[in-house]
N, CA and C of each residue as an Amber inpcrd file, in Angstrom:
protein
   237
  95.7340000   1.0930000 -31.9760000  95.4800000   2.0760000 -32.5040000
  96.1710000   2.3230000 -33.7150000  95.1710000   2.1250000 -35.4220000
  96.8750000   2.4360000 -35.9600000  97.0640000   3.9790000 -35.8130000
  98.3970000   4.1990000 -36.4050000  98.4270000   5.7250000 -36.4840000
  97.5710000   6.2970000 -37.6830000  97.7020000   7.9410000 -37.3980000
  96.3200000   7.9100000 -38.6210000  98.1470000   9.0360000 -39.3630000
  97.2330000   9.4930000 -40.9420000  98.1260000  10.2560000 -41.9410000
  98.1600000  11.3290000 -41.2670000  98.3230000  12.4220000 -42.0000000
  98.9570000  13.6060000 -41.8420000  97.5440000  14.5550000 -41.8670000
  97.0810000  13.9330000 -43.2540000  95.9190000  14.6390000 -43.3070000
  94.4020000  14.0730000 -42.6180000  94.5040000  12.6960000 -42.3280000
  93.5910000  12.0780000 -41.2360000  93.6700000  12.9700000 -39.8110000
  95.1330000  12.8820000 -39.6150000  95.2600000  14.1770000 -38.5050000
  94.6440000  15.5050000 -38.4610000  94.6150000  16.1170000 -39.0630000
  94.0250000  17.2780000 -39.8070000  92.6770000  16.9470000 -39.7410000
  92.1910000  16.0750000 -40.5630000  90.8060000  16.0910000 -40.4230000
  90.1490000  16.1340000 -38.6980000  90.7570000  14.9010000 -38.4770000
  90.3380000  14.6330000 -37.0300000  90.2800000  15.8310000 -36.1650000
  91.4480000  16.7300000 -36.1380000  91.4360000  17.9020000 -34.9340000
  90.5560000  18.9180000 -35.5500000  90.1620000  19.2690000 -36.6110000
  89.0380000  20.3060000 -37.2020000  87.4810000  19.4090000 -36.5800000
  87.3150000  18.1790000 -37.5700000  86.3770000  17.5960000 -36.5540000
  85.9930000  17.3570000 -35.0240000  86.7940000  17.3280000 -34.0180000
  86.7330000  17.3780000 -32.9970000  86.6130000  19.1720000 -32.5970000
  87.2510000  20.0970000 -33.3090000  86.5550000  21.1530000 -33.0350000
  85.3900000  21.7070000 -33.3970000  84.3920000  20.7150000 -33.6330000
  82.8740000  21.3200000 -34.1270000  82.4050000  21.2980000 -35.7290000
  83.6380000  20.9690000 -36.5490000  83.3120000  21.3430000 -37.7520000
  82.5660000  20.4030000 -38.0970000  81.9160000  20.9690000 -39.3620000
  81.1330000  19.9590000 -40.4110000  81.8560000  19.5680000 -41.6310000
  81.6100000  18.1880000 -41.9690000  82.3540000  17.7850000 -43.3680000
  82.8480000  19.1290000 -43.7730000  81.4810000  19.8090000 -44.7060000
  81.5620000  20.7280000 -45.1570000  82.6100000  22.0160000 -45.2180000
  82.7820000  21.9630000 -43.3880000  83.3770000  22.9620000 -42.9340000
  85.1680000  22.5190000 -43.2230000  84.9540000  21.6050000 -43.1690000
  86.0900000  20.5440000 -43.0220000  86.6770000  20.9870000 -44.3430000
  86.3830000  20.5740000 -45.3140000  86.8920000  20.6090000 -46.4080000
  87.0010000  21.5900000 -47.2130000  86.1590000  22.7720000 -46.5980000
  86.4230000  24.1370000 -47.1440000  87.8890000  24.7940000 -46.3030000
  88.0980000  24.3480000 -45.0520000  89.3530000  24.6750000 -44.5580000
  90.4900000  24.4800000 -44.8360000  90.3970000  22.9310000 -45.5010000
  91.6430000  22.5670000 -45.8440000  91.4340000  22.4520000 -47.6670000
  90.3830000  22.8420000 -48.4480000  90.3750000  22.8670000 -49.4770000
  90.7310000  21.5180000 -50.4340000  89.8310000  20.3460000 -49.7000000
  89.6000000  19.4280000 -50.5820000  88.1260000  19.0030000 -50.4450000
  87.9250000  18.5200000 -51.1150000  85.9150000  17.7960000 -51.3960000
  85.4670000  17.4050000 -50.3870000  84.4160000  17.6710000 -49.9410000
  83.6020000  16.9200000 -49.0310000  83.5140000  15.1970000 -48.7890000
  83.4910000  14.7420000 -49.8850000  83.4230000  13.3600000 -50.6020000
  85.2730000  12.8250000 -49.8330000  86.1870000  13.7690000 -49.9810000
  87.2980000  13.3110000 -49.0520000  87.6460000  13.2250000 -47.9520000
  87.1300000  14.2660000 -47.4880000  86.7110000  14.4030000 -45.6600000
  86.0640000  13.3220000 -45.5000000  84.7680000  12.6510000 -46.0730000
  84.0870000  11.3780000 -45.6810000  85.1210000  10.3370000 -45.7960000
  85.4920000  10.1900000 -46.8820000  87.2770000   8.9730000 -46.7580000
  87.7210000   8.9200000 -45.9780000  88.3870000  10.2160000 -45.2330000
  89.1990000  10.3740000 -44.3760000  88.4430000  10.1690000 -42.9750000
  87.3540000  10.2460000 -42.7490000  86.8260000  10.0280000 -41.4330000
  86.0830000   8.3980000 -41.2790000  86.0140000   8.1450000 -42.4800000
  85.8220000   6.5250000 -42.6190000  87.1430000   6.3660000 -41.8580000
  88.4090000   6.4550000 -42.5400000  89.5790000   5.5660000 -42.3020000
  90.1680000   5.6690000 -40.9100000  89.5000000   6.8840000 -40.2060000
  89.8410000   7.5440000 -38.4710000  89.3390000   6.2620000 -38.2680000
  87.6780000   6.6460000 -38.6570000  86.7830000   5.4210000 -37.3300000
  87.5530000   3.8810000 -37.5210000  87.8950000   3.7840000 -38.5440000
  88.2830000   2.1390000 -39.0350000  89.6590000   1.8350000 -38.3070000
  90.7260000   2.8770000 -38.1810000  92.1030000   2.9730000 -37.7370000
  91.6610000   2.6180000 -36.1260000  90.4950000   3.7830000 -35.7370000
  90.6110000   3.6390000 -34.1250000  89.1710000   2.8570000 -33.2730000
  89.1770000   1.9960000 -34.8830000  87.9780000   1.3340000 -34.2300000
  86.4360000   1.6790000 -33.3850000  86.5510000   3.5510000 -33.6970000
  84.9320000   3.8880000 -33.1400000  84.0400000   4.0400000 -34.2140000
  82.7930000   4.5360000 -34.0190000  81.8310000   4.6600000 -34.7120000
  81.2150000   5.7270000 -35.1620000  81.8230000   6.7210000 -34.6990000
  81.3380000   8.3220000 -35.6450000  82.1590000   9.1980000 -34.6660000
  81.6850000  10.5710000 -35.2180000  82.6870000  11.6320000 -35.0220000
  82.9660000  12.1540000 -33.3070000  81.9860000  11.9120000 -32.6340000
  82.2170000  12.1260000 -31.2020000  83.0070000  11.1020000 -30.6870000
  82.9050000   9.9660000 -31.0660000  84.2490000   8.5910000 -30.1560000
  85.5730000   9.1560000 -30.8120000  85.3390000   9.6430000 -32.2550000
  87.0300000   9.7990000 -32.8320000  87.4110000  11.3460000 -31.8190000
  86.5610000  12.3780000 -31.7250000  86.8890000  13.5650000 -30.9280000
  87.5070000  13.2980000 -29.5610000  86.4720000  12.3720000 -28.9200000
  87.2500000  11.6080000 -27.4110000  88.4740000  11.2960000 -27.3890000
  88.6260000  10.4330000 -28.5750000  89.8350000   9.7950000 -28.6370000
  91.2850000  10.6230000 -28.9820000  90.6040000  11.3700000 -29.7700000
  91.7960000  12.9860000 -30.2190000  92.1430000  13.5910000 -29.3910000
  91.2050000  13.9540000 -28.0680000  91.5830000  14.6710000 -26.7510000
  92.4770000  13.9720000 -25.6710000  92.3260000  12.6590000 -25.9530000
  92.5710000  11.3050000 -25.1200000  94.0760000  11.5280000 -25.5290000
  94.1610000  11.0260000 -26.5390000  96.0300000  11.0880000 -27.0850000
  96.8890000  12.5410000 -27.0470000  95.9670000  13.6470000 -26.9200000
  96.8710000  14.9870000 -27.0710000  97.0090000  15.5290000 -28.5740000
  96.1270000  14.7200000 -28.9950000  96.0360000  15.1740000 -30.6610000
  95.7260000  16.8460000 -31.1760000  94.6140000  16.9040000 -29.8290000
  94.0190000  18.2540000 -29.8710000  93.5660000  18.7370000 -28.4850000
  94.1010000  19.6590000 -27.3190000  93.4750000  20.1050000 -26.7600000
  92.1810000  20.8800000 -26.5930000  90.9190000  20.9440000 -25.5800000
  90.0260000  21.3640000 -25.4730000  90.2760000  22.9900000 -26.0950000
  91.4830000  23.8430000 -25.5640000  91.6880000  25.2880000 -25.9900000
  91.6300000  25.0760000 -26.9830000  92.8350000  24.4370000 -27.9310000
  93.0060000  24.3780000 -29.3240000  91.5900000  24.4360000 -30.1460000
  90.8420000  23.4950000 -29.5120000  89.5170000  23.2310000 -30.4480000
  88.8640000  24.1970000 -30.0700000  88.5970000  25.2140000 -29.2280000
  87.8950000  26.2170000 -29.0750000  88.7220000  27.3110000 -30.0480000
  89.9150000  27.4780000 -29.9820000  90.4270000  28.3720000 -31.0840000
  89.8150000  27.9390000 -32.3090000  90.2620000  26.8740000 -33.0810000
  89.9830000  26.6040000 -34.4900000  88.3710000  26.7390000 -34.4220000
  87.5290000  26.8270000 -33.5570000  86.5760000  26.9990000 -34.0230000
  85.8360000  28.5150000 -33.7090000  86.4710000  28.7560000 -33.1710000
  86.1860000  30.2040000 -33.0080000  86.5390000  30.8160000 -34.0990000
  87.7370000  30.4400000 -34.5480000  88.2610000  31.3030000 -35.7110000
  87.6140000  30.8740000 -37.0370000  87.0250000  29.7270000 -37.1610000
  86.4110000  29.0230000 -38.2130000  84.9980000  30.3000000 -38.4700000
  84.5610000  30.5120000 -37.0770000  83.1140000  31.1890000 -37.2330000
  83.3630000  32.7520000 -37.7220000  84.7310000  33.4890000 -37.2670000
  85.0030000  34.7340000 -37.7340000  85.1190000  34.9390000 -39.2210000
  85.6020000  33.2260000 -40.0940000  85.8470000  33.9100000 -41.4650000
  84.6800000  34.2360000 -42.4240000
């Protein structure tokens, strides 16, 4: 698997936390189309087909823990 850029890592962490593309774009201050481009790059680099598979890889590689994902999700919901 190819390594992710810093921005791709930020996107996949939020993706694994259950945020939508629109929510990720808002959290990172980027356009939704840019989130989609980063997602496509993540899928290609990791040879996965969807967000769920990308999240599984992110958890397996220690990019994010379930506890961190929960904290990010609940923090976003409070905003």
